[in-house]
Amino acid sequence: MNASTSGKSENIARKAAYPTTSTLVAAWAAPVMVIGKFGLLSGIPIAVVLVASLRSGRSKALRWWSGALTLAYAVPLTTWLTGPSDAPSLSKYMDTTTTAVLAAAGVATAIAHQVVRMRSTDK
């Protein structure tokens, strides 16, 4: 294998290692939606981030961060759905602390995705 072929395969591996733009947008959209009181709808970008991190398989750190974000979302969702709550929506069910923890987990996950992308593209 010559130097040019080796460089191409390394470049392809780097492109596959970093999160895509849609994953980054979803990672940043999740905490914004939680803070904006769209708690139930924030499950969509959280699912996108989780699926993307599980499919890539390159960075275990991203899987851990995405898993933590999903867990932070699943706990209040499950308690709202199964508990005796009069709240008409997930956002109204979550108190300030829960909202802050979920938003912080979202921001931490988005930053982790951003850092992995910066490191893998040498920017």
Backbone as a chain_set.jsonl record, in Angstrom:
{"seq": "MNASTSGKSENIARKAAYPTTSTLVAAWAAPVMVIGKFGLLSGIPIAVVLVASLRSGRSKALRWWSGALTLAYAVPLTTWLTGPSDAPSLSKYMDTTTTAVLAAAGVATAIAHQVVRMRSTDK", "coords": {"N": [[0.841, -1.17, 0.0], [0.638, 2.145, -0.9], [1.608, 5.53, 0.028], [-0.385, 7.397, -0.681], [-2.723, 5.864, -0.914], [-2.969, 4.877, 1.651], [-3.415, 7.26, 3.044], [-5.927, 7.977, 2.049], [-7.601, 5.923, 3.031], [-7.335, 6.368, 5.738], [-8.471, 8.9, 5.932], [-11.121, 8.324, 5.195], [-11.834, 6.707, 7.336], [-11.71, 8.588, 9.373], [-13.794, 10.319, 8.653], [-15.955, 8.656, 9.078], [-15.876, 8.447, 11.783], [-16.665, 10.735, 13.16], [-19.486, 12.561, 14.536], [-22.379, 13.16, 12.539], [-23.698, 16.089, 10.877], [-26.463, 16.269, 11.239], [-26.768, 14.785, 13.553], [-25.404, 16.39, 15.38], [-27.046, 18.68, 15.301], [-29.41, 17.588, 16.314], [-28.485, 16.875, 18.847], [-28.008, 19.374, 20.007], [-30.552, 20.409, 19.808], [-32.169, 19.021, 21.605], [-31.717, 19.905, 24.437], [-32.547, 22.543, 24.086], [-35.215, 22.273, 23.362], [-36.233, 21.122, 25.691], [-35.849, 23.156, 27.583], [-37.446, 25.061, 26.386], [-39.935, 24.138, 26.982], [-40.965, 21.945, 25.548], [-41.142, 19.205, 26.28], [-42.044, 16.504, 25.768], [-41.805, 16.309, 22.991], [-39.078, 16.589, 22.771], [-38.054, 14.108, 22.895], [-37.709, 13.108, 20.358], [-35.297, 14.284, 19.068], [-33.552, 13.252, 20.981], [-33.776, 10.505, 20.632], [-32.73, 10.349, 18.039], [-30.069, 11.102, 18.487], [-29.246, 9.017, 20.198], [-29.585, 6.698, 18.559], [-27.836, 7.328, 16.454], [-25.374, 7.411, 17.8], [-25.157, 4.799, 18.696], [-25.109, 3.4, 16.307], [-22.756, 4.25, 15.065], [-20.516, 3.235, 16.482], [-17.849, 3.858, 16.88], [-16.955, 5.649, 18.85], [-16.874, 5.132, 22.174], [-17.302, 6.858, 24.23], [-19.213, 8.67, 23.291], [-21.392, 6.989, 23.19], [-21.833, 6.512, 25.9], [-22.454, 9.118, 26.836], [-24.749, 9.656, 25.307], [-26.377, 7.612, 26.185], [-26.666, 8.367, 28.868], [-28.093, 10.757, 28.549], [-30.441, 9.749, 27.404], [-31.368, 8.158, 29.51], [-31.774, 10.159, 31.425], [-33.926, 11.367, 30.26], [-35.796, 9.289, 30.056], [-36.514, 8.576, 32.658], [-38.149, 10.732, 33.929], [-40.18, 10.679, 31.993], [-41.243, 8.079, 32.154], [-42.129, 8.04, 34.833], [-44.06, 10.017, 34.701], [-45.896, 8.91, 32.87], [-46.677, 6.508, 34.117], [-47.285, 7.137, 36.736], [-49.557, 8.574, 39.22], [-50.511, 11.215, 37.992], [-51.747, 14.505, 37.477], [-50.901, 16.195, 35.602], [-51.072, 17.638, 32.399], [-49.095, 17.487, 30.466], [-45.71, 16.456, 29.739], [-43.824, 18.455, 30.191], [-45.092, 20.146, 32.014], [-45.274, 18.416, 34.094], [-42.628, 17.981, 34.913], [-40.477, 19.248, 37.38], [-38.525, 22.176, 38.292], [-35.922, 21.333, 38.935], [-35.708, 18.807, 37.699], [-36.025, 19.56, 35.044], [-33.741, 21.153, 34.757], [-31.699, 19.247, 35.179], [-32.14, 17.507, 33.015], [-31.766, 19.285, 30.867], [-29.092, 20.0, 31.328], [-27.849, 17.522, 30.975], [-28.384, 17.202, 28.283], [-26.949, 19.352, 27.161], [-24.348, 18.634, 27.923], [-24.055, 16.248, 26.49], [-24.275, 17.23, 23.873], [-22.003, 18.875, 23.771], [-20.036, 16.907, 24.081], [-20.37, 15.49, 21.68], [-19.673, 17.519, 19.916], [-16.981, 17.961, 20.586], [-15.824, 15.473, 19.942], [-16.258, 15.508, 17.213], [-14.689, 17.721, 16.44], [-12.125, 16.858, 17.149], [-11.822, 14.615, 15.509], [-11.85, 15.621, 12.955], [-9.741, 17.266, 12.825], [-9.914, 20.073, 13.223]], "CA": [[0.0, 0.0, 0.0], [1.471, 3.331, -0.955], [1.244, 6.604, 0.961], [-1.645, 8.051, -1.055], [-3.812, 4.954, -0.59], [-3.061, 4.858, 3.108], [-4.023, 8.527, 3.461], [-7.354, 7.947, 1.717], [-8.324, 5.048, 3.954], [-7.346, 7.045, 7.031], [-9.434, 9.986, 5.814], [-12.448, 7.715, 5.213], [-12.072, 6.279, 8.709], [-11.975, 9.78, 10.174], [-15.125, 10.812, 8.334], [-16.927, 7.769, 9.692], [-15.754, 8.49, 13.238], [-17.263, 11.885, 13.823], [-20.935, 12.671, 14.391], [-22.848, 13.904, 11.382], [-24.304, 17.385, 11.181], [-27.815, 16.045, 11.762], [-26.635, 14.343, 14.936], [-25.071, 17.575, 16.172], [-28.243, 19.513, 15.407], [-30.317, 16.909, 17.242], [-27.909, 16.952, 20.191], [-28.243, 20.725, 20.531], [-31.997, 20.683, 19.836], [-32.789, 18.386, 22.769], [-31.828, 20.791, 25.608], [-33.32, 23.74, 23.727], [-36.624, 21.904, 23.423], [-36.597, 20.909, 27.095], [-35.948, 24.477, 28.212], [-38.575, 25.73, 25.757], [-41.153, 23.459, 27.437], [-41.429, 20.944, 24.606], [-40.536, 18.027, 26.892], [-42.364, 15.255, 25.096], [-41.228, 16.353, 21.642], [-37.616, 16.489, 22.834], [-37.692, 12.702, 22.749], [-37.324, 12.83, 18.966], [-33.849, 14.45, 18.879], [-32.825, 12.355, 21.886], [-33.73, 9.206, 19.942], [-31.801, 10.485, 16.908], [-28.704, 11.087, 19.047], [-28.962, 7.674, 20.698], [-29.433, 5.773, 17.43], [-26.609, 7.675, 15.723], [-24.187, 7.026, 18.573], [-25.081, 3.339, 18.735], [-24.79, 2.904, 14.969], [-21.391, 4.559, 14.643], [-19.649, 2.246, 17.093], [-16.455, 4.288, 16.93], [-16.616, 6.321, 20.09], [-17.62, 4.642, 23.325], [-17.666, 8.01, 25.053], [-20.483, 9.195, 22.788], [-22.458, 6.072, 23.604], [-22.109, 6.754, 27.316], [-23.152, 10.397, 26.968], [-26.085, 9.507, 24.732], [-27.121, 6.762, 27.12], [-27.013, 9.175, 30.042], [-29.162, 11.668, 28.134], [-31.659, 8.956, 27.24], [-31.815, 7.794, 30.853], [-32.298, 11.372, 32.058], [-35.232, 11.627, 29.645], [-36.701, 8.165, 30.279], [-36.996, 8.526, 34.043], [-39.359, 11.537, 34.134], [-41.229, 10.245, 31.072], [-41.864, 6.882, 32.714], [-42.873, 8.379, 36.044], [-45.242, 10.785, 34.296], [-46.86, 8.023, 32.231], [-47.156, 5.443, 35.005], [-47.688, 7.647, 38.037], [-50.854, 9.244, 39.334], [-50.256, 12.631, 37.756], [-52.796, 15.283, 36.831], [-50.254, 17.092, 34.642], [-51.467, 17.299, 31.033], [-47.94, 17.312, 29.586], [-44.456, 16.125, 30.417], [-43.173, 19.699, 30.614], [-45.75, 20.624, 33.235], [-44.991, 17.443, 35.146], [-41.249, 18.119, 35.39], [-40.185, 20.433, 38.179], [-37.36, 22.943, 37.832], [-34.711, 20.523, 39.085], [-35.708, 17.79, 36.649], [-35.779, 20.267, 33.778], [-32.334, 21.564, 34.748], [-30.858, 18.052, 35.01], [-32.304, 17.04, 31.64], [-31.11, 20.262, 29.983], [-27.644, 19.877, 31.529], [-27.429, 16.283, 30.309], [-28.422, 17.478, 26.849], [-25.822, 20.228, 26.809], [-23.12, 17.841, 28.066], [-24.014, 15.327, 25.35], [-23.994, 18.019, 22.667], [-20.593, 19.275, 23.836], [-19.233, 15.708, 23.823], [-20.427, 15.246, 20.24], [-18.919, 18.587, 19.259], [-15.553, 17.724, 20.835], [-15.409, 14.321, 19.136], [-16.229, 15.934, 15.807], [-13.519, 18.612, 16.248], [-10.904, 16.059, 17.227], [-11.709, 13.666, 14.407], [-11.662, 16.321, 11.689], [-8.533, 18.102, 12.987], [-10.233, 21.493, 13.033]], "C": [[0.888, 1.236, 0.0], [0.907, 4.421, -0.041], [-0.087, 7.247, 0.615], [-2.84, 7.163, -0.734], [-4.027, 4.894, 0.916], [-3.722, 6.128, 3.629], [-5.511, 8.566, 3.185], [-8.129, 7.085, 2.691], [-8.384, 5.668, 5.347], [-8.371, 8.175, 7.035], [-10.864, 9.453, 5.85], [-12.789, 7.273, 6.628], [-12.374, 7.473, 9.6], [-13.369, 10.331, 9.908], [-16.186, 9.955, 8.993], [-16.931, 7.896, 11.209], [-16.508, 9.648, 13.869], [-18.769, 11.935, 13.609], [-21.306, 13.526, 13.181], [-23.463, 15.223, 11.832], [-25.7, 17.208, 11.757], [-27.777, 15.568, 13.205], [-26.281, 15.512, 15.843], [-26.279, 18.488, 16.357], [-29.23, 18.894, 16.39], [-29.803, 17.0, 18.679], [-28.126, 18.327, 20.805], [-29.733, 21.045, 20.63], [-32.659, 20.125, 21.098], [-32.84, 19.32, 23.987], [-32.625, 22.065, 25.313], [-34.813, 23.443, 23.827], [-37.09, 21.675, 24.853], [-36.777, 22.253, 27.792], [-37.137, 25.255, 27.653], [-39.917, 25.091, 26.064], [-41.793, 22.575, 26.372], [-40.851, 19.591, 25.039], [-40.798, 16.741, 26.152], [-41.768, 15.204, 23.692], [-39.703, 16.253, 21.652], [-37.144, 15.045, 22.765], [-37.248, 12.35, 21.34], [-35.833, 13.081, 18.739], [-33.022, 13.572, 19.813], [-32.713, 10.972, 21.256], [-32.763, 9.24, 18.762], [-30.356, 10.407, 17.405], [-28.332, 9.685, 19.521], [-28.718, 6.695, 19.549], [-28.14, 6.059, 16.67], [-25.365, 7.24, 16.493], [-24.057, 5.509, 18.668], [-24.696, 2.755, 17.382], [-23.34, 3.146, 14.592], [-20.401, 3.556, 15.22], [-18.203, 2.653, 17.237], [-16.078, 4.87, 18.281], [-17.495, 5.815, 21.228], [-18.062, 5.788, 24.228], [-19.001, 8.601, 24.597], [-21.641, 8.289, 23.167], [-22.826, 6.293, 25.06], [-22.876, 8.058, 27.514], [-24.572, 10.307, 26.428], [-26.969, 8.632, 25.613], [-27.55, 7.52, 28.368], [-28.144, 10.154, 29.725], [-30.486, 10.92, 27.996], [-32.223, 8.537, 28.589], [-32.416, 8.998, 31.577], [-33.662, 11.743, 31.497], [-36.241, 10.542, 30.008], [-37.286, 8.14, 31.683], [-38.212, 9.436, 34.251], [-40.505, 11.136, 33.198], [-41.983, 9.046, 31.639], [-42.677, 7.203, 33.959], [-44.125, 9.19, 35.723], [-46.317, 9.867, 33.705], [-47.464, 6.998, 33.189], [-47.681, 5.96, 36.338], [-49.057, 8.311, 38.037], [-50.686, 10.761, 39.196], [-51.448, 13.274, 37.066], [-52.225, 16.202, 35.76], [-50.627, 16.678, 33.217], [-50.299, 17.065, 30.079], [-46.702, 16.994, 30.415], [-43.774, 17.375, 30.943], [-43.79, 20.251, 31.886], [-45.526, 19.678, 34.398], [-43.604, 17.642, 35.747], [-41.095, 19.395, 36.211], [-38.907, 21.095, 37.665], [-36.078, 22.122, 37.892], [-34.613, 19.478, 37.972], [-35.42, 18.418, 35.288], [-34.31, 20.663, 33.666], [-31.406, 20.369, 34.53], [-30.937, 17.543, 33.574], [-31.637, 17.99, 30.647], [-29.588, 20.171, 30.109], [-27.106, 18.607, 30.874], [-27.418, 16.467, 28.8], [-27.261, 18.331, 26.388], [-24.503, 19.456, 26.893], [-22.962, 16.863, 26.9], [-23.677, 16.064, 24.064], [-22.536, 18.461, 22.631], [-19.686, 18.075, 23.548], [-19.226, 15.384, 22.33], [-19.606, 16.28, 19.471], [-17.412, 18.359, 19.401], [-15.052, 16.549, 19.999], [-15.325, 14.707, 17.665], [-15.004, 16.811, 15.543], [-12.22, 17.816, 16.251], [-10.73, 15.133, 16.025], [-11.501, 14.349, 13.063], [-10.445, 17.237, 11.718], [-8.805, 19.571, 12.712], [-9.798, 22.299, 14.229]], "O": [[1.795, 1.348, 0.824], [-0.14, 4.245, 0.581], [-0.848, 7.608, 1.512], [-3.88, 7.672, -0.317], [-5.165, 4.864, 1.384], [-4.514, 6.066, 4.569], [-6.28, 9.114, 3.974], [-9.209, 7.475, 3.135], [-9.378, 5.508, 6.057], [-9.063, 8.383, 8.031], [-11.732, 10.065, 6.471], [-13.923, 7.449, 7.072], [-13.213, 7.376, 10.496], [-14.052, 10.764, 10.836], [-17.216, 10.472, 9.425], [-17.896, 7.49, 11.857], [-16.948, 9.541, 15.013], [-19.275, 11.412, 12.616], [-20.62, 14.494, 12.854], [-23.715, 15.436, 13.018], [-26.08, 17.932, 12.677], [-28.657, 15.908, 13.995], [-26.802, 15.615, 16.954], [-26.505, 19.009, 17.449], [-29.819, 19.601, 17.208], [-30.583, 17.179, 19.614], [-28.4, 18.434, 22.001], [-30.132, 21.868, 21.454], [-33.617, 20.713, 21.601], [-33.925, 19.517, 24.535], [-33.298, 22.598, 26.194], [-35.584, 24.268, 24.319], [-38.228, 22.003, 25.191], [-37.755, 22.456, 28.512], [-37.766, 26.026, 28.377], [-40.93, 25.461, 25.471], [-43.017, 22.467, 26.301], [-40.162, 18.921, 24.269], [-39.874, 15.959, 25.925], [-41.28, 14.16, 23.261], [-39.102, 15.872, 20.647], [-35.952, 14.791, 22.592], [-36.493, 11.397, 21.147], [-35.143, 12.181, 18.259], [-31.904, 13.189, 19.469], [-31.662, 10.336, 21.341], [-32.053, 8.266, 18.514], [-29.524, 9.724, 16.808], [-27.221, 9.22, 19.27], [-27.743, 5.944, 19.573], [-27.428, 5.131, 16.286], [-24.406, 6.752, 15.895], [-22.941, 4.992, 18.714], [-24.027, 1.723, 17.32], [-22.747, 2.339, 13.877], [-19.527, 3.076, 14.498], [-17.39, 1.845, 17.685], [-14.991, 4.604, 18.793], [-18.705, 6.041, 21.242], [-19.082, 5.69, 24.91], [-19.824, 8.99, 25.426], [-22.745, 8.763, 23.434], [-24.004, 6.264, 25.416], [-23.842, 8.1, 28.276], [-25.5, 10.835, 27.041], [-28.164, 8.889, 25.763], [-28.662, 7.339, 28.865], [-29.045, 10.353, 30.54], [-31.53, 11.412, 28.425], [-33.438, 8.56, 28.785], [-33.436, 8.879, 32.256], [-34.467, 12.368, 32.187], [-37.412, 10.839, 30.243], [-38.429, 7.727, 31.874], [-39.241, 8.947, 34.718], [-41.674, 11.242, 33.571], [-43.213, 9.005, 31.609], [-43.787, 6.699, 34.125], [-45.14, 9.058, 36.407], [-47.502, 10.023, 33.999], [-48.642, 6.661, 33.074], [-48.455, 5.269, 37.001], [-49.636, 8.574, 36.983], [-50.717, 11.489, 40.189], [-52.076, 12.678, 36.191], [-52.973, 16.909, 35.084], [-50.515, 15.504, 32.863], [-50.486, 16.505, 28.999], [-46.659, 17.232, 31.622], [-43.203, 17.355, 32.033], [-43.078, 20.77, 32.746], [-45.581, 20.087, 35.558], [-43.423, 17.489, 36.955], [-41.523, 20.473, 35.8], [-38.291, 20.618, 36.712], [-35.241, 22.21, 36.993], [-33.55, 19.294, 37.378], [-34.665, 17.869, 34.485], [-33.706, 20.525, 32.602], [-30.435, 20.467, 33.78], [-29.917, 17.189, 32.981], [-31.011, 17.541, 29.688], [-28.877, 20.255, 29.108], [-26.025, 18.621, 30.285], [-26.539, 15.945, 28.114], [-26.658, 18.066, 25.348], [-23.64, 19.608, 26.029], [-21.858, 16.676, 26.387], [-22.884, 15.58, 23.256], [-21.902, 18.425, 21.576], [-18.681, 18.211, 22.849], [-18.181, 15.039, 21.778], [-18.929, 15.95, 18.497], [-16.66, 18.544, 18.445], [-13.973, 16.623, 19.411], [-14.416, 14.275, 16.956], [-14.348, 16.65, 14.514], [-11.324, 18.073, 15.447], [-9.607, 14.898, 15.578], [-11.023, 13.716, 12.122], [-10.154, 17.912, 10.73], [-8.016, 20.238, 12.043], [-9.983, 23.515, 14.254]]}, "num_chains": 1, "name": "protein.A"}
